[in-house]
CSV table of C-alpha atoms in Angstrom, one decimal:
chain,number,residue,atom,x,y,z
A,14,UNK,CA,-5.9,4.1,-13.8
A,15,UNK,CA,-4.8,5.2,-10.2
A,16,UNK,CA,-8.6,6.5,-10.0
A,17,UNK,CA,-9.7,2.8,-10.8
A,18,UNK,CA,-7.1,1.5,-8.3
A,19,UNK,CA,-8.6,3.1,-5.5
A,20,UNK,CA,-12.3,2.4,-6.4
A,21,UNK,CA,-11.6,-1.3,-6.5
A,22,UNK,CA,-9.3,-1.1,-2.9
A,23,UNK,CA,-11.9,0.8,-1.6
A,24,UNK,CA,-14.8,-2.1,-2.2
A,25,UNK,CA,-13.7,-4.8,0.3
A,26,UNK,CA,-13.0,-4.7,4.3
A,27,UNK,CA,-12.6,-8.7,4.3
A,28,UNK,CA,-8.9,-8.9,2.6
A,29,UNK,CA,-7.3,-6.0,5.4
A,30,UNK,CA,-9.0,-7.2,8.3
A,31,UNK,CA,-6.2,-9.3,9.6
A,32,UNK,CA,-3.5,-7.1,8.3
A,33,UNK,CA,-4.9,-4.1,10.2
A,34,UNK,CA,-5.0,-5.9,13.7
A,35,UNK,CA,-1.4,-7.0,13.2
A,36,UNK,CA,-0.5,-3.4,12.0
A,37,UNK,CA,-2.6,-1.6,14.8
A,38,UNK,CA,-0.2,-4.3,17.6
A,39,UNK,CA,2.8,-2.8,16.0
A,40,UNK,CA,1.8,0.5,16.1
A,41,UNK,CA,0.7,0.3,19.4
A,42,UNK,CA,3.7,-1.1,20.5
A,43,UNK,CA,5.6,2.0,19.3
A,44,UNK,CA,3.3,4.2,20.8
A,45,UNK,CA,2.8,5.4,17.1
A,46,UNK,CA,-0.4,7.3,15.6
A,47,UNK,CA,0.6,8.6,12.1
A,48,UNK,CA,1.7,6.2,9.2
A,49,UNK,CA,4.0,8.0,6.9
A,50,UNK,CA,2.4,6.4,3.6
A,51,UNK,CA,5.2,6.3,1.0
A,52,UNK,CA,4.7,5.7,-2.5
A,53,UNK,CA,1.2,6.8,-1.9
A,54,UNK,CA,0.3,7.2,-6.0
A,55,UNK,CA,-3.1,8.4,-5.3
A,56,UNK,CA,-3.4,7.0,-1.5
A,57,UNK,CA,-4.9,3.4,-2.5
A,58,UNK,CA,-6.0,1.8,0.7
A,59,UNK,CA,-4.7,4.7,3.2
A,60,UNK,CA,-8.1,5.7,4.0
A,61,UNK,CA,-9.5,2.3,4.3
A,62,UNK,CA,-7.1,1.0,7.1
A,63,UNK,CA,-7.3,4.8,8.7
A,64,UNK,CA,-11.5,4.0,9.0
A,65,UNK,CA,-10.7,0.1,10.0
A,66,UNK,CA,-7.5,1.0,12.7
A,67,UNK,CA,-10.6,3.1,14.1
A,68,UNK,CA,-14.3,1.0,13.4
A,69,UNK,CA,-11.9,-2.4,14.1
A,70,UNK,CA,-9.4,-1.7,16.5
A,71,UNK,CA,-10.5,1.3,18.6
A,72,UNK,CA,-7.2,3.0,17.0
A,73,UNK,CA,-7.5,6.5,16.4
A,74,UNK,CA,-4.7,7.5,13.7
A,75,UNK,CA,-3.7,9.6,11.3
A,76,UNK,CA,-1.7,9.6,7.6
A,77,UNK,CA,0.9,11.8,5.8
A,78,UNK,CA,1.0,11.0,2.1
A,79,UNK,CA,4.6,10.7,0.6
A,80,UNK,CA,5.9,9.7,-3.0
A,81,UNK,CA,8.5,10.4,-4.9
A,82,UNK,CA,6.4,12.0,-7.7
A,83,UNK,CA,3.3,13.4,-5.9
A,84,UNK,CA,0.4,13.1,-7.6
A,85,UNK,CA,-0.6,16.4,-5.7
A,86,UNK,CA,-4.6,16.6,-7.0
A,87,UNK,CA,-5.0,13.7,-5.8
A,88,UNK,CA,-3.4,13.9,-2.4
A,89,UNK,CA,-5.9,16.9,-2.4
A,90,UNK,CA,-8.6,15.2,-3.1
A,91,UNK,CA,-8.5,12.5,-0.5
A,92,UNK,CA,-7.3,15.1,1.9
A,93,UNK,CA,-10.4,17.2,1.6
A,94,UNK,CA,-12.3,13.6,2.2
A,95,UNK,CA,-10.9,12.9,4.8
A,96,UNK,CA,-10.2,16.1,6.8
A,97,UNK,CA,-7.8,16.3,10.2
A,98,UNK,CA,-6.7,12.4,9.7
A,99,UNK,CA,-5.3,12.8,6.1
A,100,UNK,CA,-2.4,15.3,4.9
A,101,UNK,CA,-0.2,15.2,2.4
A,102,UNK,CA,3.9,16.1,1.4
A,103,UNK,CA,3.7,18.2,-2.3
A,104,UNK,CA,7.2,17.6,-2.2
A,105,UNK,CA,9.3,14.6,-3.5
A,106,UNK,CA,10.3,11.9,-0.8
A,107,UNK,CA,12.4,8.8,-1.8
A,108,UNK,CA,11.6,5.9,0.2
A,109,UNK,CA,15.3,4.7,0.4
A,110,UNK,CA,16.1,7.9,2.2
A,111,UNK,CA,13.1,9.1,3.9
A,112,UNK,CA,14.4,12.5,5.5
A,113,UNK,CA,14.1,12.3,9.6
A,114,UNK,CA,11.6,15.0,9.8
A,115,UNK,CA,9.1,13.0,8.6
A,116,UNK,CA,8.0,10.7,11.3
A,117,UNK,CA,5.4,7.9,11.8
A,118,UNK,CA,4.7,4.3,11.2
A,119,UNK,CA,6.0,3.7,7.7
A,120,UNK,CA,4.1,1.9,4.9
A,121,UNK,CA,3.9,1.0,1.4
A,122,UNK,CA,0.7,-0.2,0.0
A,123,UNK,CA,0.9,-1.9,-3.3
A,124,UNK,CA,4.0,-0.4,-4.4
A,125,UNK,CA,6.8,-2.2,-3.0
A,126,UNK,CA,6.6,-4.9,-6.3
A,127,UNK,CA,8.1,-1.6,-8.4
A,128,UNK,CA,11.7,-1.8,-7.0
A,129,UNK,CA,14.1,-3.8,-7.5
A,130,UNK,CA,15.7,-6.0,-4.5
A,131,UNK,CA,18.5,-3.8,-4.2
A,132,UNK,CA,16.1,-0.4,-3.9
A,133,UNK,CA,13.8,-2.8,-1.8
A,134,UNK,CA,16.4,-3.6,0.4
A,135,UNK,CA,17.5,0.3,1.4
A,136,UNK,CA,13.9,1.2,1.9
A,137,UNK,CA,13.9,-1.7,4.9
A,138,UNK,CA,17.3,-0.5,5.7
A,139,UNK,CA,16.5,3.4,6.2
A,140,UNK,CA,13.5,2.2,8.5
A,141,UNK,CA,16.0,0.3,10.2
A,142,UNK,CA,18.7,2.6,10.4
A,143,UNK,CA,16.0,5.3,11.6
A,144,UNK,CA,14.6,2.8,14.2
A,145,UNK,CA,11.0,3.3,12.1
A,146,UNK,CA,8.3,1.1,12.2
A,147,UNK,CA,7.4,0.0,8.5
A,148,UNK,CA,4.6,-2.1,7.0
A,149,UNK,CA,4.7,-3.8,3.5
A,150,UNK,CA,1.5,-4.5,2.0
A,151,UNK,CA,0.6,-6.0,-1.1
A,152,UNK,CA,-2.7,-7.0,-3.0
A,153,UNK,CA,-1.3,-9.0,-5.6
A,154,UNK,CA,1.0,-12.2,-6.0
A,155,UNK,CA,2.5,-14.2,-8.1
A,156,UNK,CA,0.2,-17.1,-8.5
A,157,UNK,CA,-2.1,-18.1,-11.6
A,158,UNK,CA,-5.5,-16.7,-10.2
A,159,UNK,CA,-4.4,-13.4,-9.1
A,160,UNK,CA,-2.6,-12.8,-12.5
A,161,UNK,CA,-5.8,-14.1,-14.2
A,162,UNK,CA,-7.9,-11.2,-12.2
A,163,UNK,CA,-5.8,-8.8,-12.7
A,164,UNK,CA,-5.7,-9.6,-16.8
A,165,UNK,CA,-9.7,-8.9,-16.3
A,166,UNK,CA,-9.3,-5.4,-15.6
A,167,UNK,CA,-10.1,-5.6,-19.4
A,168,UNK,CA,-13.1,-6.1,-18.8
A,169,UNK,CA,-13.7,-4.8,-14.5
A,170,UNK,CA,-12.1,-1.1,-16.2
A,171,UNK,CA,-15.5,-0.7,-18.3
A,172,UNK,CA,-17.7,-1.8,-16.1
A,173,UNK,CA,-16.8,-0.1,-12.9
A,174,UNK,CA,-15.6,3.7,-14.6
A,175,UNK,CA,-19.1,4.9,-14.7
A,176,UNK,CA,-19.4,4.6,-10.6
A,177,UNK,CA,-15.9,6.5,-9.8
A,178,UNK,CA,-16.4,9.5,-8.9
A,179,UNK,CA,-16.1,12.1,-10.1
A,180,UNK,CA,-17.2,11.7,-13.8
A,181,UNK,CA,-14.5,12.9,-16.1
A,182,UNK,CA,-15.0,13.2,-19.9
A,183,UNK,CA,-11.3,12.3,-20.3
A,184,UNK,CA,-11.8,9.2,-18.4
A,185,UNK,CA,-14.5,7.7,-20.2
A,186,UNK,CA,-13.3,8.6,-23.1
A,187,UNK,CA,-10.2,6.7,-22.6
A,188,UNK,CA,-12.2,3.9,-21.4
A,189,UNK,CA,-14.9,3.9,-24.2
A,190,UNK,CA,-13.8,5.6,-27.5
A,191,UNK,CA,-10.0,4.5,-26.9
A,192,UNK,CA,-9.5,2.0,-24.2
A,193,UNK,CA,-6.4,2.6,-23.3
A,194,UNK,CA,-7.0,2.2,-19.3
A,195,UNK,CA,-8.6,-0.9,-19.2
A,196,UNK,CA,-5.5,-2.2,-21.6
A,197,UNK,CA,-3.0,-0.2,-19.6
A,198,UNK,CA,-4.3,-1.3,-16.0
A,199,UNK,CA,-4.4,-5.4,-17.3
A,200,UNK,CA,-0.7,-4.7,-18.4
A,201,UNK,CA,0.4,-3.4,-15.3
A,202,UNK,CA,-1.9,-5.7,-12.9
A,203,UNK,CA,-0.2,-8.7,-14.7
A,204,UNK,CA,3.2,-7.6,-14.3
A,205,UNK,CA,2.4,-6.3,-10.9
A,206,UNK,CA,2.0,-10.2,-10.1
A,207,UNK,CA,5.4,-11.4,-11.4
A,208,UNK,CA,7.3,-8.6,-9.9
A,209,UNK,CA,5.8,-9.3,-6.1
A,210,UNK,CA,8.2,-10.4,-3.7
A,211,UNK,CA,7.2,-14.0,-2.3
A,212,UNK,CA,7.4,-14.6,1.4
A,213,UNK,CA,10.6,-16.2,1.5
A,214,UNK,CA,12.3,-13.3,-0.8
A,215,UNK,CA,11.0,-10.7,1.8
A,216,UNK,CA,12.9,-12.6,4.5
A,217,UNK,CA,15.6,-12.5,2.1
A,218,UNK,CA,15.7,-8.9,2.2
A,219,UNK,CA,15.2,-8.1,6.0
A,220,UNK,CA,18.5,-10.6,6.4
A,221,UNK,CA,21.2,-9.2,8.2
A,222,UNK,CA,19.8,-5.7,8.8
A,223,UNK,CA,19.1,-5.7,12.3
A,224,UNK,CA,19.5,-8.4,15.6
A,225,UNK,CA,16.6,-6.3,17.2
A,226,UNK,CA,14.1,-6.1,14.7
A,227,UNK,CA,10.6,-8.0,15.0
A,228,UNK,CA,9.4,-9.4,11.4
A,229,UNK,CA,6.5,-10.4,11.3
A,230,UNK,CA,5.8,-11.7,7.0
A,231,UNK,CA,2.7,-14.0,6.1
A,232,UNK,CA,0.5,-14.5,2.8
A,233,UNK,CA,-3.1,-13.5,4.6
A,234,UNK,CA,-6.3,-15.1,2.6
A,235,UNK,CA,-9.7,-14.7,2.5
A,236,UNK,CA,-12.1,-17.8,1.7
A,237,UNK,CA,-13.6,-17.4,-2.0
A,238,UNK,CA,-11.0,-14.8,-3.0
A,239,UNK,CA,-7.9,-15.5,-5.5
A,240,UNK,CA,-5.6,-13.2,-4.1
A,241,UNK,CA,-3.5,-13.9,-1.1
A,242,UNK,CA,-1.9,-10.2,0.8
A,243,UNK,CA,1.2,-10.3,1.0
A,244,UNK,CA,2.7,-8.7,4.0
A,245,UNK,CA,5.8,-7.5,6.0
A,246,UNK,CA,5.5,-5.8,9.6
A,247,UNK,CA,9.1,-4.9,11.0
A,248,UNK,CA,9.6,-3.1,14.5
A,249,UNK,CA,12.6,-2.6,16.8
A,250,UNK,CA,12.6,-5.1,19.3
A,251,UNK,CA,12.5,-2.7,22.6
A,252,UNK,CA,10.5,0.3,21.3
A,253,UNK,CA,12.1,2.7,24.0
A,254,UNK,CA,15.4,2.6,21.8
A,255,UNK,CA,13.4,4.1,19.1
């Protein structure tokens, strides 16, 4: 399901293109050239913004996968695609608590909707407290057309698994003979969409943790598509106090 994830992230520049100039300003603005991808699952749309920061932006970074249960094959995978700019922790790392040696830009593609506000909350609070840039990204929302798209991963899960790469017997057959990925990925698409965090409930959460902090949270859209990105960029205010 992660595999199909990352096919279908990987398909479209249109829906980052603003996200990435606003995330390339903050970086800049730190002076900062890694992101510290937590939650990475099986890196989503890491690569993607690595390639637009650079093609777009004339920003030259790099990315250290993170999660809390690394997927480590799959870490491997994009790291041998993507060799020098991608690399990878095989151990666990809690995004409420990142430990200090890990440094970088912090971000969290399409995984922020799995905690609860309280969990949300410290991961904003431990970039805070560490003076760490972080960037909240998020492909879904919780509007009737993006929970209708996701609901047709019934039928996009068939149609797109014999153009991932590679071809695995196990995945086909889950897709084909059993279809458990196509029903598992609509189920957790759709409630992907009612657990995202609206704009005004992200302000909610960055409330109170910092006077110095720059947030900068929109709903970015693209004409012709149903899904709006949801996104939170927070950086201190006077980046030589970092």
């Amino acid at each position: 399901m992660t595999d199909f994830l990352a096919y279908v992230w990987s398909l479209s520049d249109d829906r980052y293109v603003e996200f990435v100039r606003r995330l390339k300003g903050a970086m800049a603005a730190m002076g900062e050239t890694q992101l510290l991808d937590m939650a990475s699952g099986s890196a989503g749309p890491v690569p993607k913004l690595l390639e637009m920061l650079e093609s777009q932006e004339k920003y030259t970074a790099t990315a250290l996968l993170t999660d809390l249960y690394p997927e480590v094959s799959a870490f491997e995978k994009v790291k041998a695609a993507h060799p020098g700019r991608v690399d990878y922790v095989s151990t666990s790392v809690d995004a409420t608590a990142v430990p200090a040696t890990y440094k970088g830009f912090r971000i969290m593609c399409n995984s922020f909707h799995h905690l609860p506000p309280e969990a949300a909350r410290k991961v904003l609070a431990d970039a805070v407290a560490q003076r760490r840039g972080i960037a909240i990204m998020e492909l879904v929302e919780r509007r009737g057309p993006a929970i209708a798209m996701t609901a047709a991963a019934l039928i996009n899960v068939p149609l797109t698994t014999p153009f991932i790469r590679p071809v695995r017997m196990d995945r086909l057959a889950l897709t084909y003979l059993m279809p458990l990925i196509p029903i598992a990925a609509a189920f957790d698409g759709v409630v992907s969409c009612l657990r995202t965090y609206s704009i005004e409930e992200m302000r909610e959460l960055t409330q109170g943790l910092s006077d110095d902090y720059i947030w900068d949270i929109d709903r970015l859209t693209n004409e012709g598509n149903p899904f709006g990105l949801m996104m939170l960029i927070g950086r201190p205010a006077n980046p030589s106090q970092a």
